[in-house]
mmCIF file of C-alpha atoms in Angstrom:
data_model
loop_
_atom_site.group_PDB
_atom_site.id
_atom_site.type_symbol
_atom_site.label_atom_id
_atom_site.label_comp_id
_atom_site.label_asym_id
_atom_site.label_seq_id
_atom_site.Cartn_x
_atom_site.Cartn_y
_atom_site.Cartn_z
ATOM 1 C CA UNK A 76 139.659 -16.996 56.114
ATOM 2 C CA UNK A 77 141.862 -15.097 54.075
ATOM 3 C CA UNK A 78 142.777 -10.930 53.993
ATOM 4 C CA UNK A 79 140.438 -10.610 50.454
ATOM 5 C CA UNK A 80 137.215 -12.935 52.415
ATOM 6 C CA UNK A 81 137.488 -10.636 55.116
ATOM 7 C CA UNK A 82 137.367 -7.362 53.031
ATOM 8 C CA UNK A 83 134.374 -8.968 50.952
ATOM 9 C CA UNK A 84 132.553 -9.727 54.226
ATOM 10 C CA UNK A 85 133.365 -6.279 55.446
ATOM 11 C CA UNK A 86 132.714 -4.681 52.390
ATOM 12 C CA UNK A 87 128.966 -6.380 51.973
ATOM 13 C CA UNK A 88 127.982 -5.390 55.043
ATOM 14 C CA UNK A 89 129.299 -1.822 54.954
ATOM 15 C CA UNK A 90 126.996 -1.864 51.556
ATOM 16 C CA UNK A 91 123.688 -3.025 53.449
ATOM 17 C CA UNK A 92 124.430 -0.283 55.955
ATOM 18 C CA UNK A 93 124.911 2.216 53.846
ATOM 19 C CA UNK A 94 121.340 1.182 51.770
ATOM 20 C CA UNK A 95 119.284 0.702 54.884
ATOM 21 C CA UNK A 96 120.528 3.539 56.917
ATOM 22 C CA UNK A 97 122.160 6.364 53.908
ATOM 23 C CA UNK A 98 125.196 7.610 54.947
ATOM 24 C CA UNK A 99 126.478 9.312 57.731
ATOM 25 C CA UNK A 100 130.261 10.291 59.124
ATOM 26 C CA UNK A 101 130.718 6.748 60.701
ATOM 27 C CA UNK A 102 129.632 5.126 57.953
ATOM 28 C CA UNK A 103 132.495 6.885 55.528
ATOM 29 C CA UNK A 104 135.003 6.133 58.189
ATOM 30 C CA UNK A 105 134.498 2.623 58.452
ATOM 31 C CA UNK A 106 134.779 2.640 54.334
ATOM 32 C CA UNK A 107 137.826 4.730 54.341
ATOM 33 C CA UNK A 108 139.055 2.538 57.203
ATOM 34 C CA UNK A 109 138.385 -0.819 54.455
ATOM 35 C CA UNK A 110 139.632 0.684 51.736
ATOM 36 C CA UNK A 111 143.108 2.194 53.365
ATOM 37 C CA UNK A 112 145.215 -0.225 51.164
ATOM 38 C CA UNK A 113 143.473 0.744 47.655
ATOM 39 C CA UNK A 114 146.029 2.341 45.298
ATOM 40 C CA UNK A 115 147.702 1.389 42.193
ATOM 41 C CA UNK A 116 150.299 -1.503 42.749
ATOM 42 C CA UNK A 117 153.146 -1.338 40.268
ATOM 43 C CA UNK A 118 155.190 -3.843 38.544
ATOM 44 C CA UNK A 119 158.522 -3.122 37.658
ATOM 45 C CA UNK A 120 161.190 -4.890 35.286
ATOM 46 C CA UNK A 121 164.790 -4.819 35.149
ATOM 47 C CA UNK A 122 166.597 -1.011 35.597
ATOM 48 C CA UNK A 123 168.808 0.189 32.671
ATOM 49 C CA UNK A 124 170.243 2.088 35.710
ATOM 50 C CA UNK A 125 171.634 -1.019 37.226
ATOM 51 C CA UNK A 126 175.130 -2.286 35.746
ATOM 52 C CA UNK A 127 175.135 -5.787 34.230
ATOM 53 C CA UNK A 128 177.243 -8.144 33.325
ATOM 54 C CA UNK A 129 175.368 -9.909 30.639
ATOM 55 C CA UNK A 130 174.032 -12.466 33.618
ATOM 56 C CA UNK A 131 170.522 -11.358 33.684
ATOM 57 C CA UNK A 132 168.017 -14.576 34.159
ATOM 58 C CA UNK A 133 166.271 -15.307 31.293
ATOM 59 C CA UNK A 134 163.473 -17.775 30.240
ATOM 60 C CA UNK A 135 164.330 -20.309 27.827
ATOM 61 C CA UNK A 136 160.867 -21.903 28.007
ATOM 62 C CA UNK A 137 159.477 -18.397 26.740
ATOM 63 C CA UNK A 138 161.453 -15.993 24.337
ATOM 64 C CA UNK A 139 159.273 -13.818 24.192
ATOM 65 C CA UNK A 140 158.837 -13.134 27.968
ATOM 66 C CA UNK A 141 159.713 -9.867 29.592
ATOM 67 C CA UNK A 142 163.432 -10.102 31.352
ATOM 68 C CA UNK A 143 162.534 -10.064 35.073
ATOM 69 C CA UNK A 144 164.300 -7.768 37.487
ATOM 70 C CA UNK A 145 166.830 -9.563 40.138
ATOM 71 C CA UNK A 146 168.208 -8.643 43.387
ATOM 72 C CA UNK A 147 170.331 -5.528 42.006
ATOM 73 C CA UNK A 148 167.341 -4.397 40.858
ATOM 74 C CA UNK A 149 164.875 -4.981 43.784
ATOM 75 C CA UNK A 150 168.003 -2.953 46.225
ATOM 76 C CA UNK A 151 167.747 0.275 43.102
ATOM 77 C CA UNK A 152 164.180 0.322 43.388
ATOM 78 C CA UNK A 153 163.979 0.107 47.296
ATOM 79 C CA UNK A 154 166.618 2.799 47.454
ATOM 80 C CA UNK A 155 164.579 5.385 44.812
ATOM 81 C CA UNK A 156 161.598 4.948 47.133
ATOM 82 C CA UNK A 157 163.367 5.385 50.464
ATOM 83 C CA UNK A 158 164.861 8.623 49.010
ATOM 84 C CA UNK A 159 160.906 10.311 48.413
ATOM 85 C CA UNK A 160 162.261 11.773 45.454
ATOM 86 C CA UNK A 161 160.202 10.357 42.916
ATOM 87 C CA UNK A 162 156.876 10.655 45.398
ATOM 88 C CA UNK A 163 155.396 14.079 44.150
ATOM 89 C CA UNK A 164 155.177 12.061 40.670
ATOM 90 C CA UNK A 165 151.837 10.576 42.235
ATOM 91 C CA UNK A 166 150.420 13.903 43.815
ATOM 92 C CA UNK A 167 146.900 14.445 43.071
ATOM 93 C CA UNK A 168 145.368 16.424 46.085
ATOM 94 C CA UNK A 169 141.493 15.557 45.379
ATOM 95 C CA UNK A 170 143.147 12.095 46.589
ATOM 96 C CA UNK A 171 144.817 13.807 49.684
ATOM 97 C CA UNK A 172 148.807 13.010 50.409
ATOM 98 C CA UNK A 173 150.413 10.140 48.587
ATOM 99 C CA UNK A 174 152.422 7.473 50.265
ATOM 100 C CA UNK A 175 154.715 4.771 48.044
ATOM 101 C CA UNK A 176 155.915 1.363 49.694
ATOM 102 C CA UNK A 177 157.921 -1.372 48.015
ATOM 103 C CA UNK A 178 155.966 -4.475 47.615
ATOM 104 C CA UNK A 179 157.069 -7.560 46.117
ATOM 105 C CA UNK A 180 154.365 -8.623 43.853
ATOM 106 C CA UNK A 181 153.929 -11.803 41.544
ATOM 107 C CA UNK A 182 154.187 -11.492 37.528
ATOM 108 C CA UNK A 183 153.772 -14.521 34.888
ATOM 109 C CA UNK A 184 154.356 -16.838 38.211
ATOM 110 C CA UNK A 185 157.645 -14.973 39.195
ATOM 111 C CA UNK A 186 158.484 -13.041 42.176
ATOM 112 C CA UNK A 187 159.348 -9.483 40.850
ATOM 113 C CA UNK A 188 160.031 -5.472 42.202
ATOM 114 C CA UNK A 189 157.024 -3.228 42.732
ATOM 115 C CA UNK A 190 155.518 -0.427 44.521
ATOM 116 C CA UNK A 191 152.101 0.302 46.008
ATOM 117 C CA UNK A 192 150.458 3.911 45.777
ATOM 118 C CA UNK A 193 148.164 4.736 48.085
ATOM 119 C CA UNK A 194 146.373 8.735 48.798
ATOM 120 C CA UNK A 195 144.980 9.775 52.289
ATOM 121 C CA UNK A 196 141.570 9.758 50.745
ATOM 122 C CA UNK A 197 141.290 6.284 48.930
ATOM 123 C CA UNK A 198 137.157 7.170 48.453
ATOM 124 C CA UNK A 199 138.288 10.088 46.637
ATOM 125 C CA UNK A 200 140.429 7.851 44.853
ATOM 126 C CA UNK A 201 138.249 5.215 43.927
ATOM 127 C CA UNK A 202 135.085 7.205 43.133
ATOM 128 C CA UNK A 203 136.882 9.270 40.706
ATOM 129 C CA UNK A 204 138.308 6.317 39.255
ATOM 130 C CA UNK A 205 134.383 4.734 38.767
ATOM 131 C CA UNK A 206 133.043 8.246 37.688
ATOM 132 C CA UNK A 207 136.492 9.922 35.270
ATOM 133 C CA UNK A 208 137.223 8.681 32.046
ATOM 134 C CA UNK A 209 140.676 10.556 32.291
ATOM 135 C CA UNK A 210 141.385 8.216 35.471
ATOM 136 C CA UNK A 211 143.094 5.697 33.491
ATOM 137 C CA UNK A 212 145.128 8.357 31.602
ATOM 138 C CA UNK A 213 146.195 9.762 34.630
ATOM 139 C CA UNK A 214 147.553 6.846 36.313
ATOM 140 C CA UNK A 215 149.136 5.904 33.104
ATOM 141 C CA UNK A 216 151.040 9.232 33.211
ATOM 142 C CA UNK A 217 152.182 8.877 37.058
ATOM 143 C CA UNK A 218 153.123 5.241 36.237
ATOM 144 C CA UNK A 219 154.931 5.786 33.301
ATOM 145 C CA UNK A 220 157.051 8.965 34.568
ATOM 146 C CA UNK A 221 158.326 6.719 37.446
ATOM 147 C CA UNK A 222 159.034 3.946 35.777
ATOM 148 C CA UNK A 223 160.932 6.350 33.050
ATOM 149 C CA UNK A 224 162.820 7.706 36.161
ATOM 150 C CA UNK A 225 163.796 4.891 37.801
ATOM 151 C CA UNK A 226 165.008 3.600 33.916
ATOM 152 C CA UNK A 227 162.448 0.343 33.688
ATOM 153 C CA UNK A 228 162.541 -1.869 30.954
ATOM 154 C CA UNK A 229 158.369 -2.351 31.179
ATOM 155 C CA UNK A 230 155.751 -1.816 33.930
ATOM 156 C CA UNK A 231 152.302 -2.699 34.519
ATOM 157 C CA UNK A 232 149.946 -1.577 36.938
ATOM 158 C CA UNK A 233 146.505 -2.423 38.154
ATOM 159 C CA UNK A 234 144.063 -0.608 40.462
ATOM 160 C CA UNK A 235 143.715 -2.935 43.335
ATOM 161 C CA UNK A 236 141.808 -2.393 47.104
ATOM 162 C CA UNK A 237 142.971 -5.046 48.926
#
């Protein structure tokens, strides 16, 4: 059984508990314990910041992909998070203290740079992101002011829980 069958499983019965018995403080902690990893996960394309030689890959199959970061890249982008600099970008305190970790995530079938962002209070999080239409907006903002400071050709991000 994979990580994502064993949050569904979880998750279900977490739901039935929380229909036949209401809530209560357990109850929120064992959701807050599920949900620890949701955040926005960030993808990130190649840095203007990094120097080039004119050898970036590129995808003959597909001109009109998006250029795909390499290993220059991945190091910039590790290095920018390590610092914490760019961390209050994400503050939102309704969603309690931010934390950002590098995660390698997969793009059009290729391996490229990203981040995760997760808050202290990933309820808070995710209810405001069912119940404000600005939620979408705001992420966009965070998303795009990093990936303006850390000079990204693109980015995409999705909300994700697992």
């Amino acid at each position: 059984m994979d990580k994502y069958e064993q949050f569904e499983i979880e998750q279900r019965t977490l739901m039935r508990a929380l229909e036949t018995d209401g809530p209560s403080e357990a109850l929120a902690a064992r959701l807050k314990a599920l949900y620890r990893d949701a955040g926005v996960v960030i993808a990130l394309g190649p840095s203007r910041a990094v120097p080039r030689d004119e050898d970036r890959p590129s995808d003959e199959t597909d001109p009109d992909a998006l250029p795909m970061a390499d290993d220059r890249d991945m190091d910039y982008y590790i290095r920018a998070l390590d610092s914490g600099a760019l961390t209050p970008i994400f503050a939102h305190a309704p969603w309690g203290e931010v934390s950002l970790r590098y995660e390698a995530l997969v793009m059009d079938d290729k391996v490229c740079p990203g981040l995760r962002a997760c808050w202290t209070d990933p309820l808070a999080f995710l209810a405001e992101g069912k119940a404000d239409e600005g939620f979408s907006a705001r992420i966009e903002g965070m998303v795009g002011a990093f990936g303006r400071m850390v000079s990204a050709e693109w980015w995409r991000w999705q909300v994700r829980v697992v």
